[in-house]
Short mmCIF file of C-alpha atoms in Angstrom, two decimals:
data_model
loop_
_atom_site.label_atom_id
_atom_site.label_comp_id
_atom_site.label_asym_id
_atom_site.label_seq_id
_atom_site.Cartn_x
_atom_site.Cartn_y
_atom_site.Cartn_z
CA VAL E 1 -206.70 12.43 -56.89
CA ASP E 2 -204.66 12.72 -53.70
CA ASP E 3 -202.10 10.40 -55.11
CA VAL E 4 -201.48 12.68 -58.16
CA THR E 5 -198.48 14.90 -57.42
CA GLU E 6 -197.39 18.16 -59.10
CA TYR E 7 -194.46 16.38 -60.75
CA MET E 8 -196.80 13.75 -62.30
CA VAL E 9 -198.94 16.52 -63.83
CA ILE E 10 -195.76 18.15 -65.26
CA ASP E 11 -194.60 14.88 -66.61
CA TYR E 12 -197.98 14.30 -68.26
CA ILE E 13 -198.10 17.76 -69.82
CA GLN E 14 -194.53 17.38 -71.05
CA SER E 15 -195.37 14.02 -72.64
CA LEU E 16 -198.08 15.74 -74.70
CA ASN E 17 -196.01 18.69 -75.72
CA SER E 18 -194.24 18.35 -79.06
CA TYR E 19 -193.54 22.01 -79.66
CA LYS E 20 -189.96 22.74 -80.30
CA VAL E 21 -189.17 25.15 -77.37
CA GLU E 22 -185.83 26.93 -77.26
CA GLY E 23 -184.07 26.34 -74.04
CA ALA E 24 -185.58 22.91 -73.37
CA GLN E 25 -183.18 20.44 -71.96
CA THR E 26 -184.30 17.47 -74.04
CA GLU E 27 -184.91 17.04 -77.79
CA GLN E 28 -188.46 17.39 -78.89
CA GLU E 29 -190.05 16.73 -82.31
CA LEU E 30 -191.19 19.68 -84.35
CA GLU E 31 -194.85 20.46 -83.86
CA GLY E 32 -197.21 19.68 -86.70
CA ARG E 33 -200.52 21.43 -87.49
CA TYR E 34 -202.24 19.69 -84.61
CA SER E 35 -201.40 17.52 -81.67
CA LYS E 36 -202.59 16.01 -78.42
CA PHE E 37 -200.93 18.93 -76.72
CA ARG E 38 -203.10 21.30 -78.71
CA TYR E 39 -206.25 19.32 -77.64
CA PHE E 40 -205.09 19.52 -74.07
CA VAL E 41 -204.52 23.23 -74.23
CA GLU E 42 -207.94 23.75 -75.75
CA ASP E 43 -209.61 21.64 -72.96
CA LEU E 44 -207.64 23.56 -70.34
CA ARG E 45 -208.64 26.89 -71.87
CA ASN E 46 -212.30 25.90 -71.86
CA GLU E 47 -212.11 24.78 -68.21
CA ILE E 48 -210.41 27.98 -67.25
CA GLU E 49 -213.26 29.93 -68.88
CA LYS E 50 -215.85 27.62 -67.19
CA GLN E 51 -214.27 28.25 -63.72
CA GLY E 52 -214.36 32.00 -64.35
CA VAL E 53 -210.67 32.36 -63.74
CA GLN E 54 -209.59 35.94 -64.49
CA SER E 55 -206.62 36.23 -66.89
CA ASP E 56 -204.02 38.97 -67.13
CA VAL E 57 -204.37 40.93 -70.36
CA VAL E 58 -201.25 42.48 -71.93
CA ASN E 59 -202.01 45.07 -74.54
CA ILE E 60 -199.25 45.18 -77.13
CA LYS E 61 -198.87 48.59 -78.66
CA ASP E 62 -195.62 47.92 -80.56
CA VAL E 63 -193.36 45.12 -81.60
CA LYS E 64 -189.68 44.72 -82.25
CA SER E 65 -188.19 45.01 -85.78
CA ASP E 66 -188.49 41.16 -86.04
CA ASN E 67 -192.19 41.30 -85.10
CA SER E 68 -191.45 39.70 -81.72
CA VAL E 69 -192.84 40.58 -78.22
CA GLN E 70 -190.86 39.88 -75.03
CA LEU E 71 -192.59 39.38 -71.64
CA THR E 72 -190.23 39.64 -68.62
CA GLY E 73 -190.57 39.33 -64.90
CA LEU E 74 -192.58 36.15 -64.90
CA GLU E 75 -192.42 33.57 -62.13
CA PHE E 76 -191.45 30.06 -63.06
CA GLY E 77 -194.35 27.85 -64.04
CA TYR E 78 -196.71 27.10 -66.90
CA TYR E 79 -198.57 29.82 -68.75
CA LEU E 80 -201.43 29.57 -71.13
CA VAL E 81 -201.23 32.34 -73.84
CA ASP E 82 -204.27 33.27 -75.80
CA GLU E 83 -203.90 35.84 -78.56
CA ILE E 84 -206.89 38.16 -78.57
CA THR E 85 -206.64 40.06 -81.85
CA ASP E 86 -208.81 42.84 -83.37
CA VAL E 87 -208.69 41.41 -86.87
CA GLU E 88 -210.34 44.29 -88.62
CA GLY E 89 -207.99 45.35 -91.37
CA THR E 90 -205.01 43.51 -89.84
CA HIS E 91 -205.29 40.07 -91.51
CA SER E 92 -204.59 38.20 -88.28
CA ALA E 93 -206.31 35.40 -86.45
CA GLY E 94 -206.26 34.31 -82.78
CA SER E 95 -203.90 31.54 -81.68
CA LEU E 96 -203.63 29.46 -78.54
CA CYS E 97 -200.41 27.99 -77.17
CA MET E 98 -198.82 26.97 -73.99
CA VAL E 99 -195.17 27.54 -72.86
CA SER E 100 -193.23 26.52 -69.81
CA THR E 101 -190.94 29.00 -68.06
CA ALA E 102 -189.31 26.30 -65.94
CA ASN E 103 -186.21 27.24 -67.90
CA PRO E 104 -184.83 30.78 -67.53
CA SER E 105 -185.66 31.64 -71.11
CA ALA E 106 -188.24 30.12 -73.48
CA GLU E 107 -189.38 31.14 -76.93
CA MET E 108 -192.65 30.34 -78.66
CA GLN E 109 -194.09 31.27 -82.04
CA VAL E 110 -197.73 32.32 -82.21
CA LYS E 111 -198.83 31.50 -85.77
CA SER E 112 -201.85 33.33 -87.22
CA ASP E 113 -203.56 32.07 -90.28
CA TYR E 114 -206.32 33.86 -92.06
CA PRO E 115 -208.28 33.86 -95.33
CA SER E 116 -208.32 36.59 -97.84
CA VAL E 117 -210.67 37.83 -100.60
CA ILE E 118 -210.13 39.36 -103.99
CA LYS E 119 -212.99 40.67 -106.08
CA LYS E 120 -213.04 40.79 -109.94
CA ILE E 121 -215.46 42.00 -112.65
CA GLN E 122 -215.48 40.40 -116.11
CA GLU E 123 -214.95 42.78 -118.95
CA ASP E 124 -216.26 41.46 -122.27
CA ASP E 125 -214.40 43.84 -124.58
CA GLN E 126 -210.83 43.14 -125.77
CA ASN E 127 -208.15 45.40 -124.33
CA PRO E 128 -204.38 44.94 -124.33
CA ASN E 129 -204.24 45.87 -120.62
CA LEU E 130 -206.32 42.92 -119.69
CA THR E 131 -203.97 40.35 -118.39
CA ASP E 132 -206.56 37.67 -117.87
CA PRO E 133 -207.59 35.80 -121.03
CA ASP E 134 -211.22 35.76 -119.77
CA GLY E 135 -211.34 39.51 -118.99
CA TRP E 136 -211.40 39.24 -115.13
CA ASN E 137 -210.06 42.57 -113.71
CA ASP E 138 -211.23 45.55 -111.62
CA ILE E 139 -212.86 47.64 -114.34
CA GLY E 140 -215.68 47.12 -116.80
CA ASP E 141 -218.37 48.87 -118.87
CA TYR E 142 -221.84 47.61 -119.91
CA GLU E 143 -225.11 48.49 -121.32
CA ILE E 144 -228.22 49.00 -119.21
CA GLY E 145 -229.93 45.71 -118.99
CA GLN E 146 -226.76 43.74 -119.48
CA THR E 147 -225.54 40.97 -117.20
CA VAL E 148 -222.53 41.91 -115.17
CA PRO E 149 -220.47 38.91 -113.98
CA TYR E 150 -218.50 39.05 -110.69
CA LYS E 151 -216.35 36.63 -108.81
CA TYR E 152 -214.49 36.40 -105.37
CA GLU E 153 -211.31 34.51 -105.02
CA SER E 154 -210.65 33.36 -101.45
CA ASN E 155 -208.51 30.76 -99.71
CA ILE E 156 -208.99 28.21 -97.02
CA PRO E 157 -206.73 29.00 -94.06
CA ASN E 158 -205.26 26.42 -91.65
CA MET E 159 -208.44 25.43 -89.73
CA ASN E 160 -206.73 22.84 -87.45
CA GLY E 161 -207.64 23.71 -83.96
CA TYR E 162 -211.23 24.76 -84.90
CA LYS E 163 -214.21 22.38 -84.38
CA ASN E 164 -216.03 24.41 -87.06
CA TYR E 165 -215.19 27.47 -89.14
CA TYR E 166 -217.54 30.38 -90.07
CA TYR E 167 -216.98 31.87 -93.53
CA ALA E 168 -219.17 34.53 -95.00
CA TRP E 169 -218.89 37.13 -97.78
CA HIS E 170 -220.49 40.59 -97.26
CA ASP E 171 -221.30 42.48 -100.45
CA LYS E 172 -222.16 46.11 -100.95
CA MET E 173 -223.60 46.97 -104.34
CA ASP E 174 -224.45 50.24 -106.00
CA LYS E 175 -228.19 50.77 -106.42
CA ALA E 176 -227.63 50.87 -110.25
CA LEU E 177 -226.85 47.10 -109.94
CA THR E 178 -229.50 44.43 -109.34
CA PHE E 179 -228.25 41.27 -107.61
CA LYS E 180 -229.35 37.84 -109.04
CA PRO E 181 -229.32 35.51 -105.98
CA GLU E 182 -229.95 32.38 -108.11
CA SER E 183 -226.65 32.97 -109.91
CA VAL E 184 -224.38 32.34 -106.85
CA LYS E 185 -222.04 29.39 -107.24
CA ILE E 186 -219.15 28.35 -104.87
CA THR E 187 -216.43 26.04 -105.89
CA ILE E 188 -213.43 24.70 -103.86
CA SER E 189 -210.40 23.44 -105.67
CA ASP E 190 -206.91 22.17 -104.72
CA GLU E 191 -203.55 22.13 -106.44
CA LYS E 192 -204.12 18.53 -107.55
CA GLY E 193 -206.99 19.54 -109.83
CA LYS E 194 -209.85 18.30 -107.64
CA SER E 195 -212.82 20.67 -107.30
CA TYR E 196 -216.05 20.55 -105.38
CA THR E 197 -219.13 22.79 -105.99
CA LEU E 198 -221.20 23.49 -102.86
CA LYS E 199 -224.67 22.16 -102.94
CA GLU E 200 -227.94 23.77 -101.76
CA GLY E 201 -227.97 23.67 -98.03
CA GLU E 202 -224.24 24.01 -97.61
CA PHE E 203 -224.48 27.83 -98.00
CA THR E 204 -227.09 30.54 -97.53
CA VAL E 205 -227.74 33.66 -99.57
CA LYS E 206 -229.15 36.51 -97.43
CA THR E 207 -230.49 39.52 -99.28
CA ASN E 208 -230.97 42.85 -97.57
CA PRO E 209 -229.40 41.53 -94.31
CA GLY E 210 -228.79 45.05 -92.84
CA GLY E 211 -225.67 46.71 -91.73
CA GLY E 212 -225.34 48.39 -95.16
CA ASP E 213 -224.83 45.10 -97.00
CA THR E 214 -226.77 44.35 -100.15
CA PHE E 215 -226.40 40.57 -99.61
CA GLN E 216 -224.37 38.03 -97.75
CA VAL E 217 -223.29 34.50 -98.72
CA VAL E 218 -222.75 32.43 -95.53
CA VAL E 219 -221.11 29.06 -95.10
CA GLN E 220 -221.76 28.14 -91.42
CA ASP E 221 -219.09 25.50 -91.16
CA MET E 222 -216.48 25.61 -93.98
CA LYS E 223 -214.21 23.20 -92.02
CA SER E 224 -216.70 20.25 -92.17
CA ILE E 225 -217.12 20.65 -95.90
CA VAL E 226 -213.42 20.81 -96.63
CA ASP E 227 -212.58 17.92 -94.28
CA LYS E 228 -215.18 15.78 -95.99
CA GLN E 229 -214.36 16.66 -99.59
CA PHE E 230 -210.64 17.16 -99.32
CA PRO E 231 -209.46 14.63 -96.71
CA ASN E 232 -205.67 14.50 -96.30
CA PHE E 233 -205.11 13.75 -92.65
CA ASN E 234 -201.82 12.89 -91.04
CA GLU E 235 -201.11 10.62 -88.06
CA LYS E 236 -202.10 13.45 -85.75
CA GLN E 237 -205.51 13.95 -87.46
CA GLU E 238 -204.41 17.26 -88.95
CA ASN E 239 -205.91 17.95 -92.39
CA THR E 240 -204.02 19.90 -95.16
CA TYR E 241 -205.58 23.21 -96.05
CA GLY E 242 -204.86 26.04 -98.50
CA GLN E 243 -207.52 25.26 -101.11
CA LYS E 244 -208.86 28.00 -103.36
CA VAL E 245 -212.48 29.18 -103.07
CA THR E 246 -214.18 30.77 -106.05
CA LEU E 247 -217.53 32.41 -105.73
CA THR E 248 -219.30 33.69 -108.84
CA TYR E 249 -222.54 35.54 -109.26
CA GLU E 250 -224.21 38.01 -111.55
CA ALA E 251 -225.95 41.31 -111.41
CA THR E 252 -227.79 43.41 -113.94
CA LEU E 253 -227.06 47.10 -114.70
CA ASN E 254 -230.49 48.61 -114.12
CA ASP E 255 -232.15 51.93 -115.18
CA LEU E 256 -230.77 53.84 -112.26
CA ALA E 257 -227.51 53.79 -114.22
CA ALA E 258 -229.00 56.38 -116.61
CA ASN E 259 -228.51 58.96 -113.80
CA ASP E 260 -224.74 58.49 -113.63
CA THR E 261 -223.18 57.75 -117.01
CA GLY E 262 -219.40 58.28 -117.04
CA ARG E 263 -217.72 59.05 -113.72
CA PRO E 264 -217.86 58.00 -110.92
CA GLY E 265 -219.09 54.64 -112.19
CA PHE E 266 -220.83 51.95 -110.11
CA GLU E 267 -218.79 50.32 -107.42
CA ASN E 268 -219.22 46.97 -105.83
CA ASP E 269 -217.39 45.99 -102.49
CA VAL E 270 -216.78 42.68 -100.69
CA ARG E 271 -215.17 41.65 -97.48
CA LEU E 272 -214.88 38.27 -95.86
CA GLU E 273 -215.94 37.45 -92.36
CA PHE E 274 -214.28 34.42 -90.72
CA SER E 275 -213.72 32.62 -87.44
CA ASN E 276 -210.76 33.89 -85.51
CA ASP E 277 -211.14 32.28 -82.12
CA ALA E 278 -210.53 28.53 -81.99
CA ASP E 279 -211.99 28.31 -78.51
CA SER E 280 -215.39 29.66 -79.32
CA ASN E 281 -216.91 26.62 -81.08
CA ASN E 282 -218.44 29.10 -83.60
CA GLU E 283 -219.99 31.20 -80.99
CA GLY E 284 -217.28 33.69 -80.41
CA SER E 285 -215.65 36.56 -82.31
CA THR E 286 -215.00 36.73 -86.00
CA GLY E 287 -212.69 38.78 -87.99
CA PHE E 288 -213.01 40.72 -91.30
CA THR E 289 -210.65 41.24 -94.17
CA PRO E 290 -210.46 44.71 -95.68
CA TRP E 291 -213.01 45.68 -98.31
CA ASP E 292 -212.03 45.05 -101.95
CA THR E 293 -213.76 47.07 -104.69
CA VAL E 294 -214.36 46.94 -108.35
CA VAL E 295 -216.15 49.44 -110.67
CA CYS E 296 -218.14 49.60 -113.95
CA PHE E 297 -219.29 52.39 -116.25
CA THR E 298 -221.88 53.14 -118.90
CA TYR E 299 -222.14 55.81 -121.52
CA ARG E 300 -224.56 57.88 -123.59
CA ILE E 301 -224.94 59.76 -126.91
CA ASP E 302 -226.61 63.06 -127.10
CA ILE E 303 -228.07 63.38 -130.62
CA VAL E 304 -229.32 66.71 -132.18
CA LYS E 305 -231.23 66.62 -135.44
CA THR E 306 -230.87 69.78 -137.61
CA ASN E 307 -231.01 70.95 -141.21
CA ASP E 308 -228.13 72.49 -143.02
CA HIS E 309 -228.99 75.88 -141.64
CA ASP E 310 -228.63 74.69 -138.03
CA LYS E 311 -232.39 74.63 -137.45
CA VAL E 312 -233.46 71.87 -135.07
CA LEU E 313 -235.80 69.32 -136.57
CA GLN E 314 -238.60 67.44 -134.85
CA GLY E 315 -239.99 64.08 -135.90
CA ALA E 316 -236.84 62.19 -137.21
CA HIS E 317 -237.11 58.53 -136.31
CA PHE E 318 -234.11 56.31 -135.46
CA ARG E 319 -233.21 52.77 -134.48
CA LEU E 320 -229.92 51.53 -133.13
CA TYR E 321 -228.06 48.34 -134.26
CA SER E 322 -225.07 46.37 -133.10
CA ASP E 323 -224.09 45.17 -136.71
CA LYS E 324 -223.30 46.97 -139.88
CA ASP E 325 -226.09 45.15 -141.78
CA CYS E 326 -228.64 46.45 -139.20
CA LYS E 327 -230.06 43.04 -138.43
CA ASN E 328 -229.48 42.96 -134.69
CA GLU E 329 -231.37 45.88 -133.17
CA VAL E 330 -230.33 47.30 -129.87
CA TYR E 331 -233.71 47.72 -128.15
CA VAL E 332 -234.52 50.98 -126.27
CA LYS E 333 -237.43 52.19 -124.11
CA GLN E 334 -238.53 55.64 -123.12
CA GLY E 335 -236.94 56.85 -119.81
CA ASP E 336 -237.43 60.08 -117.81
CA THR E 337 -234.41 61.87 -119.45
CA GLY E 338 -234.04 59.89 -122.63
CA TYR E 339 -234.13 56.48 -124.24
CA HIS E 340 -232.64 53.69 -122.16
CA VAL E 341 -230.97 50.65 -123.78
CA ILE E 342 -232.43 47.29 -123.13
CA ASN E 343 -229.60 44.76 -123.48
CA ARG E 344 -230.88 41.39 -124.73
CA ASP E 345 -229.54 39.74 -121.65
CA SER E 346 -232.70 41.15 -120.07
CA ALA E 347 -234.90 39.76 -122.92
CA GLY E 348 -233.84 36.19 -122.83
CA GLY E 349 -231.05 36.67 -125.31
CA THR E 350 -227.30 37.06 -125.19
CA ASP E 351 -225.96 40.61 -125.32
CA HIS E 352 -227.08 41.76 -128.74
CA THR E 353 -228.60 38.58 -130.16
CA GLY E 354 -231.57 36.30 -129.49
CA GLY E 355 -234.33 36.72 -127.01
CA SER E 356 -237.77 38.17 -127.53
CA GLN E 357 -238.64 41.87 -128.16
CA PRO E 358 -239.69 43.44 -124.88
CA GLN E 359 -243.21 45.08 -124.83
CA ASP E 360 -241.85 48.54 -123.94
CA VAL E 361 -239.50 48.82 -126.98
CA VAL E 362 -240.03 52.11 -128.84
CA GLU E 363 -238.50 53.83 -131.85
CA MET E 364 -236.46 56.90 -131.09
CA VAL E 365 -237.98 60.18 -132.19
CA SER E 366 -236.43 63.66 -132.07
CA GLY E 367 -238.41 66.05 -129.98
CA ALA E 368 -239.26 69.76 -130.50
CA ASP E 369 -235.74 70.55 -129.45
CA GLY E 370 -234.31 68.20 -132.03
CA GLN E 371 -232.80 65.98 -129.39
CA VAL E 372 -232.54 62.22 -129.03
CA ILE E 373 -230.71 61.21 -125.79
CA LEU E 374 -229.54 57.60 -126.01
CA ILE E 375 -228.43 56.31 -122.55
CA GLY E 376 -226.72 53.22 -121.28
CA LEU E 377 -224.19 52.25 -123.97
CA ASP E 378 -221.17 50.01 -123.74
CA GLN E 379 -217.85 50.79 -125.31
CA GLY E 380 -217.64 49.58 -129.00
CA THR E 381 -219.33 50.26 -132.30
CA TYR E 382 -222.98 50.95 -132.96
CA TRP E 383 -224.95 51.81 -136.15
CA LEU E 384 -227.61 54.50 -135.92
CA LYS E 385 -230.20 54.21 -138.75
CA GLU E 386 -232.76 56.91 -139.65
CA THR E 387 -235.93 55.20 -140.49
CA LYS E 388 -238.00 58.21 -141.10
CA ALA E 389 -236.92 61.94 -141.97
CA PRO E 390 -238.72 64.97 -140.78
CA ASP E 391 -241.48 66.13 -143.11
CA GLY E 392 -240.08 67.76 -146.20
CA TYR E 393 -236.52 66.40 -145.73
CA ARG E 394 -234.68 63.58 -147.42
CA LEU E 395 -233.95 60.38 -145.49
CA LEU E 396 -230.31 59.35 -144.84
CA LYS E 397 -229.80 56.26 -146.77
CA ASP E 398 -226.78 54.75 -144.92
CA PRO E 399 -226.63 54.26 -141.17
CA ILE E 400 -224.21 56.31 -139.02
CA GLU E 401 -221.39 54.27 -137.66
CA ILE E 402 -220.49 55.38 -134.08
CA LYS E 403 -217.60 54.19 -131.94
CA ILE E 404 -217.31 54.82 -128.21
CA ILE E 405 -213.68 54.54 -127.01
CA PRO E 406 -212.91 55.00 -123.31
CA THR E 407 -209.37 54.94 -121.97
CA TYR E 408 -208.80 53.32 -118.64
CA THR E 409 -205.75 53.16 -116.40
CA ASP E 410 -203.12 50.66 -117.50
CA ASP E 411 -203.27 49.01 -114.10
CA ARG E 412 -206.65 47.34 -114.11
CA ASN E 413 -206.11 45.07 -111.24
CA ASN E 414 -205.55 47.51 -108.31
CA TYR E 415 -208.66 49.71 -108.23
CA ILE E 416 -208.95 51.76 -105.05
CA LYS E 417 -212.39 52.67 -103.81
CA GLY E 418 -213.42 56.15 -104.93
CA GLN E 419 -210.99 56.37 -107.89
CA GLY E 420 -213.85 55.99 -110.32
CA ALA E 421 -214.73 59.65 -109.60
CA THR E 422 -211.30 60.82 -110.71
CA ALA E 423 -209.24 60.71 -113.92
CA GLU E 424 -207.14 57.88 -112.28
CA THR E 425 -209.42 55.15 -113.61
CA LEU E 426 -211.49 56.48 -116.63
CA LYS E 427 -208.72 58.70 -117.96
CA GLU E 428 -210.50 60.00 -121.09
CA LEU E 429 -213.42 59.34 -123.43
CA GLN E 430 -213.36 59.48 -127.22
CA ALA E 431 -216.15 58.91 -129.79
CA THR E 432 -216.16 58.98 -133.53
CA ALA E 433 -218.90 58.98 -136.26
CA HIS E 434 -218.75 57.98 -139.88
CA ILE E 435 -221.55 59.68 -141.85
CA LYS E 436 -222.39 58.99 -145.52
CA SER E 437 -224.92 60.98 -147.56
CA PHE E 438 -225.83 61.43 -151.24
CA TYR E 439 -227.50 64.68 -152.28
CA ASP E 440 -227.85 66.26 -155.72
CA GLY E 441 -225.68 63.56 -157.30
CA VAL E 442 -222.78 63.94 -154.92
CA THR E 443 -221.69 61.44 -152.38
CA ASP E 444 -220.39 62.99 -149.15
CA GLU E 445 -218.55 60.91 -146.46
CA LYS E 446 -217.27 62.41 -143.21
CA ASP E 447 -215.27 60.92 -140.29
CA LEU E 448 -216.11 63.13 -137.27
CA GLN E 449 -214.31 63.31 -133.94
CA LEU E 450 -217.19 63.86 -131.53
CA GLU E 451 -217.11 66.19 -128.57
CA THR E 452 -217.03 64.18 -125.37
CA ASN E 453 -217.09 64.61 -121.65
CA PRO E 454 -215.80 61.66 -119.55
CA GLU E 455 -217.28 63.24 -116.39
CA GLN E 456 -220.78 62.99 -117.90
CA GLY E 457 -219.88 59.99 -120.03
CA ASN E 458 -221.47 61.46 -123.07
CA ALA E 459 -220.67 62.12 -126.78
CA ASN E 460 -222.44 64.80 -128.84
CA LEU E 461 -223.63 63.99 -132.32
CA THR E 462 -225.33 66.35 -134.85
CA VAL E 463 -227.29 64.67 -137.59
CA VAL E 464 -228.11 66.91 -140.55
CA ASN E 465 -230.93 66.50 -143.04
CA LYS E 466 -231.14 68.53 -146.22
CA VAL E 467 -233.98 69.65 -148.52
CA GLY E 468 -233.31 68.92 -152.24
CA SER E 469 -232.99 66.20 -154.85
CA LYS E 470 -231.44 63.18 -153.62
CA LEU E 471 -230.63 61.02 -156.64
CA PRO E 472 -230.39 57.13 -156.34
CA VAL E 473 -227.00 55.59 -156.18
CA THR E 474 -225.50 53.94 -159.31
CA GLY E 475 -226.36 50.24 -159.50
CA THR E 476 -229.62 50.45 -157.43
CA PRO E 477 -233.03 49.31 -158.63
CA ALA E 478 -234.19 52.93 -158.18
CA LEU E 479 -231.77 54.11 -160.74
CA ALA E 480 -232.90 51.45 -163.23
CA ILE E 481 -236.49 52.57 -162.79
CA LEU E 482 -235.46 56.14 -163.27
CA LEU E 483 -233.57 55.30 -166.49
CA ILE E 484 -236.44 53.26 -167.93
CA THR E 485 -238.94 55.97 -167.11
CA GLY E 486 -236.70 58.62 -168.59
CA THR E 487 -236.08 56.64 -171.73
CA GLY E 488 -239.89 56.10 -172.09
CA LEU E 489 -240.56 59.84 -171.73
CA MET E 490 -237.94 60.69 -174.29
CA ALA E 491 -239.45 58.20 -176.75
CA VAL E 492 -242.92 59.72 -176.38
CA ALA E 493 -241.50 63.23 -176.85
CA MET E 494 -239.76 62.23 -180.07
CA ALA E 495 -242.86 60.60 -181.44
CA VAL E 496 -244.88 63.73 -180.72
CA ALA E 497 -242.29 65.80 -182.40
CA LYS E 498 -242.31 63.76 -185.57
CA ALA E 499 -246.10 63.79 -185.78
CA ARG E 500 -246.12 67.58 -185.60
CA LYS E 501 -243.45 67.81 -188.25
CA LYS E 502 -245.47 65.76 -190.71
CA GLU E 503 -248.42 68.04 -190.14
#
């Protein structure tokens, strides 16, 4: 050790350094993503920490117009510069570099690399403002009991310089949404078309982890996975990063959604936590991206059953269907404030088809106030069929066609948290009803524009029953029976009349 001079140390350090330093007297090759110099700086940094050497901390409150910072008044020598960054909301990551001030002026670039996250919800209804062909955007609407698909889109930052890299998603979900942990799937893909889906044991799903999070999905060491599955190392053992990470999962819109139809909707937030200190060996600080939020809505129909004199009627029975032929019933169950939809996703089916009928399915019946409150509807078309009329009233033969038509913002990819409570997102709500009836030999068809309230997310529908003769429609078996019976009665009457005439 005594034979090692200061100049020998400087020569050794200079032989490792491949950074392009402005003001250097000799040509140096451009620095790649990683180098022996970087390894040396890391080892030196660790040793300085181990020895307990106190560093000078410079707090930067402002930068120049070109985002540069100038440090003046330094003595000649070597300086180890460690960026200590509060990453919350800044999208930065700590960097480590070394620069010599043996020259009067030297310039270095501190390069920060960081991941990002974008959250999307999948809307299953067609809309011209949906730019993604699969419906991924920031706004959706669903039935109670329906599966709600979500996804995160993230990226792999430059992880050269890290021995391992912590990567975790934090999700905050409205209580009206029920997380399905088994649905989590993580896929990494690159520009060449290669993809890799993480296996069990390579990530952890933590439910109710505290801190206000509904769940977390944690990858303890993303670097080891990417280096193994996407190896593209150069001669300096630097890998190529920038891969895309897609995490998908599902939730169910539960019965709590019945309490908040319409605005403000049900928000879901995510942020990404990531390593931001290459020196910590996964034991130091981490940074967070800003939260990204999406929202979904559900709706209801407030039905009032009356007669043609505006008297409310009790005892009318209804069923709801998703098709014109009334073959695919939309199941409902009794809730505290009305009837809640049970989407068939929750019954082993797919949306409005398949599955088994849940045990708590009921038929809707108007109460003493004539009301039937139907809660938890998607946008789209439904058919409401009266299956039993109140005592003394004629049954409506044809189902009522109901359309729920929300109007959302044209920009469906830049939702801002809290906008669901305003007219910025759900701009308006429309609903229509087509009602057909046949009383006293007269067919009556009406197209009604229903009264709506986007704040409450409801549409008001009045269904009228009348007392009186309701003749069968032409061409029906009932009409044939009526004609045959009438003809028979006329024949009997004529025979009786002839007999009396002979007498």
